[in-house]
Amino acid sequence: IAIRLLMGGHRVVGVARDFSHFPTGHPGFIHESIDFSDLTQTVEKLKRLVTKHQDLDGLVCCAGQGQLASLEEFSHAQIQDLMNVNFISQTFVVKSVLPYLKRKGRGDIIVVGSEAALKGSRKGSIYCASKFALRGFTQALRDECGSAGVRVSLINPGMVRTGFFDDL
């Protein structure tokens, strides 16, 4: 997504835990490292990031972590981590950027979910729950932002050609 935006002439502020697989040398690309599994540092880093880049016109939320197993195979910490990355951190990012977009009276928020938000599946109880939560959040946010000129969209892809499924 970032590469396509850069090719279209947009300036991109990329936020990720790890940029080792992304060519960060493009002059229009600014990268900030944030580990969304650590919510305490996420909030502070997002405050600094948004203060520094108040001219944002849009937001693409596409952080995700895949972990498929039956519920009893998950530890409590794994459940918390999956929900933090796949759902809670996304709400924190949107909460940080939304006031700026609303003040501008325009903007786009695009959330990349998963087809797992549409139907539960075996060994997907926690992963699907995180994506169902993201879907509900996005649908409600769309209603909240409709009169503010901020468009909210949700994309629920199926399997895509990435390394996402390599460790599943």
Tab-separated table of C-alpha atoms in Angstrom:
chain	number	residue	atom	x	y	z
A	1	ILE	CA	0.000	0.000	0.000
A	2	ALA	CA	2.800	2.386	0.935
A	3	ILE	CA	4.672	1.724	-2.309
A	4	ARG	CA	1.535	2.345	-4.384
A	5	LEU	CA	0.877	5.604	-2.559
A	6	LEU	CA	4.481	6.710	-3.050
A	7	MET	CA	4.270	5.837	-6.756
A	8	GLY	CA	1.171	8.057	-6.909
A	9	GLY	CA	3.156	11.004	-5.578
A	10	HIS	CA	1.870	10.909	-2.008
A	11	ARG	CA	3.952	11.437	1.097
A	12	VAL	CA	3.650	8.431	3.403
A	13	VAL	CA	4.275	8.150	7.116
A	14	GLY	CA	4.752	4.434	7.691
A	15	VAL	CA	4.358	2.942	11.127
A	16	ALA	CA	5.592	-0.583	11.784
A	17	ARG	CA	7.484	-2.677	14.254
A	18	ASP	CA	10.127	-3.608	11.682
A	19	PHE	CA	11.174	-1.894	8.457
A	20	SER	CA	13.889	-4.360	7.472
A	21	HIS	CA	11.848	-5.652	4.497
A	22	PHE	CA	10.748	-2.235	3.257
A	23	PRO	CA	12.830	0.167	1.144
A	24	THR	CA	12.781	3.188	3.453
A	25	GLY	CA	15.050	5.298	1.263
A	26	HIS	CA	12.267	6.938	-0.787
A	27	PRO	CA	12.275	10.723	-0.227
A	28	GLY	CA	8.498	10.762	0.324
A	29	PHE	CA	8.584	8.042	2.964
A	30	ILE	CA	8.925	8.768	6.662
A	31	HIS	CA	9.098	5.759	8.932
A	32	GLU	CA	8.326	5.518	12.607
A	33	SER	CA	8.810	2.321	14.606
A	34	ILE	CA	5.988	1.359	16.944
A	35	ASP	CA	5.358	-2.105	18.329
A	36	PHE	CA	1.571	-2.382	18.573
A	37	SER	CA	1.785	-5.316	20.968
A	38	ASP	CA	3.059	-2.903	23.655
A	39	LEU	CA	0.115	-0.564	24.188
A	40	THR	CA	1.744	1.579	26.874
A	41	GLN	CA	4.478	2.799	24.541
A	42	THR	CA	2.054	2.875	21.585
A	43	VAL	CA	-0.055	5.678	23.064
A	44	GLU	CA	2.921	7.938	23.779
A	45	LYS	CA	4.557	7.304	20.415
A	46	LEU	CA	1.280	7.968	18.589
A	47	LYS	CA	0.867	11.301	20.394
A	48	ARG	CA	4.329	12.395	19.261
A	49	LEU	CA	3.784	11.076	15.731
A	50	VAL	CA	0.466	12.830	15.187
A	51	THR	CA	1.751	16.083	16.679
A	52	LYS	CA	4.643	15.965	14.218
A	53	HIS	CA	2.429	15.087	11.207
A	54	GLN	CA	-0.795	17.034	11.712
A	55	ASP	CA	-1.197	17.500	7.963
A	56	LEU	CA	-2.301	13.889	7.395
A	57	ASP	CA	-5.138	13.440	4.902
A	58	GLY	CA	-5.751	9.783	5.478
A	59	LEU	CA	-4.986	6.700	7.426
A	60	VAL	CA	-4.576	3.086	6.378
A	61	CYS	CA	-4.730	0.621	9.274
A	62	CYS	CA	-3.325	-2.702	8.194
A	63	ALA	CA	-1.469	-4.085	11.178
A	64	GLY	CA	-2.219	-7.698	11.844
A	65	GLN	CA	-0.941	-10.803	13.489
A	66	GLY	CA	-2.085	-14.276	12.575
A	67	GLN	CA	-2.367	-17.039	15.081
A	68	LEU	CA	-4.707	-19.943	14.532
A	69	ALA	CA	-5.289	-22.511	17.255
A	70	SER	CA	-8.133	-23.822	19.365
A	71	LEU	CA	-8.960	-21.639	22.350
A	72	GLU	CA	-7.395	-23.950	24.925
A	73	GLU	CA	-4.080	-23.837	23.042
A	74	PHE	CA	-3.776	-20.074	23.632
A	75	SER	CA	-2.154	-18.709	26.746
A	76	HIS	CA	-3.757	-15.681	28.348
A	77	ALA	CA	-0.816	-13.573	27.169
A	78	GLN	CA	-1.235	-14.777	23.570
A	79	ILE	CA	-4.921	-13.838	23.627
A	80	GLN	CA	-4.052	-10.381	24.926
A	81	ASP	CA	-1.264	-9.885	22.367
A	82	LEU	CA	-3.475	-10.902	19.442
A	83	MET	CA	-6.288	-8.586	20.529
A	84	ASN	CA	-3.799	-5.759	21.154
A	85	VAL	CA	-2.272	-5.941	17.673
A	86	ASN	CA	-5.332	-6.834	15.614
A	87	PHE	CA	-7.925	-4.663	17.321
A	88	ILE	CA	-7.002	-2.415	20.225
A	89	SER	CA	-3.929	-0.833	18.642
A	90	GLN	CA	-5.966	-0.034	15.531
A	91	THR	CA	-8.495	1.869	17.642
A	92	PHE	CA	-5.641	3.749	19.315
A	93	VAL	CA	-4.219	4.773	15.929
A	94	VAL	CA	-7.605	5.961	14.669
A	95	LYS	CA	-8.290	7.799	17.944
A	96	SER	CA	-4.979	9.632	17.551
A	97	VAL	CA	-5.581	10.760	13.969
A	98	LEU	CA	-9.352	11.301	13.922
A	99	PRO	CA	-9.468	14.715	15.661
A	100	TYR	CA	-7.119	16.173	13.016
A	101	LEU	CA	-9.178	14.767	10.147
A	102	LYS	CA	-12.416	16.044	11.688
A	103	ARG	CA	-10.963	19.533	12.181
A	104	LYS	CA	-9.984	19.547	8.505
A	105	GLY	CA	-13.492	18.444	7.614
A	106	ARG	CA	-12.183	15.755	5.315
A	107	GLY	CA	-10.077	12.628	5.220
A	108	ASP	CA	-10.098	8.915	4.678
A	109	ILE	CA	-9.687	6.061	7.111
A	110	ILE	CA	-9.173	2.689	5.477
A	111	VAL	CA	-9.090	-0.357	7.710
A	112	VAL	CA	-7.765	-3.647	6.381
A	113	GLY	CA	-9.505	-6.444	8.229
A	114	SER	CA	-9.950	-10.013	7.083
A	115	GLU	CA	-12.567	-12.333	5.703
A	116	ALA	CA	-12.251	-13.869	9.173
A	117	ALA	CA	-14.459	-10.940	10.266
A	118	LEU	CA	-17.326	-12.391	8.246
A	119	LYS	CA	-17.482	-15.968	9.467
A	120	GLY	CA	-15.945	-17.789	12.389
A	121	SER	CA	-13.859	-20.849	11.668
A	122	ARG	CA	-12.348	-23.799	13.481
A	123	LYS	CA	-9.084	-22.855	15.241
A	124	GLY	CA	-9.956	-19.209	14.614
A	125	SER	CA	-11.796	-18.270	17.804
A	126	ILE	CA	-9.383	-15.559	18.921
A	127	TYR	CA	-8.215	-14.419	15.480
A	128	CYS	CA	-11.804	-14.206	14.201
A	129	ALA	CA	-12.891	-12.407	17.376
A	130	SER	CA	-10.197	-9.767	16.835
A	131	LYS	CA	-11.323	-9.247	13.238
A	132	PHE	CA	-15.042	-9.233	14.141
A	133	ALA	CA	-14.230	-6.513	16.699
A	134	LEU	CA	-12.369	-4.505	14.057
A	135	ARG	CA	-15.311	-4.845	11.678
A	136	GLY	CA	-17.831	-3.662	14.294
A	137	PHE	CA	-15.571	-0.777	15.259
A	138	THR	CA	-15.213	0.322	11.637
A	139	GLN	CA	-18.933	0.111	10.923
A	140	ALA	CA	-19.772	2.195	14.000
A	141	LEU	CA	-16.971	4.659	13.234
A	142	ARG	CA	-18.393	5.164	9.744
A	143	ASP	CA	-21.657	6.345	11.328
A	144	GLU	CA	-19.799	8.568	13.814
A	145	CYS	CA	-17.751	10.266	11.089
A	146	GLY	CA	-20.333	10.581	8.337
A	147	SER	CA	-21.271	14.209	9.049
A	148	ALA	CA	-17.647	15.245	9.676
A	149	GLY	CA	-16.443	14.691	6.093
A	150	VAL	CA	-14.291	11.727	7.116
A	151	ARG	CA	-14.862	8.630	5.022
A	152	VAL	CA	-14.351	5.248	6.681
A	153	SER	CA	-13.870	2.076	4.657
A	154	LEU	CA	-13.229	-1.534	5.571
A	155	ILE	CA	-11.511	-4.076	3.333
A	156	ASN	CA	-11.798	-7.744	4.286
A	157	PRO	CA	-9.401	-9.679	2.047
A	158	GLY	CA	-9.082	-13.431	1.934
A	159	MET	CA	-5.702	-15.072	1.516
A	160	VAL	CA	-3.200	-12.720	-0.060
A	161	ARG	CA	0.273	-13.282	-1.443
A	162	THR	CA	2.331	-12.173	1.561
A	163	GLY	CA	4.339	-13.842	4.281
A	164	PHE	CA	1.360	-13.552	6.630
A	165	PHE	CA	0.517	-17.257	6.468
A	166	ASP	CA	4.115	-18.551	6.536
A	167	ASP	CA	4.125	-19.297	10.254
A	168	LEU	CA	0.524	-20.467	10.618
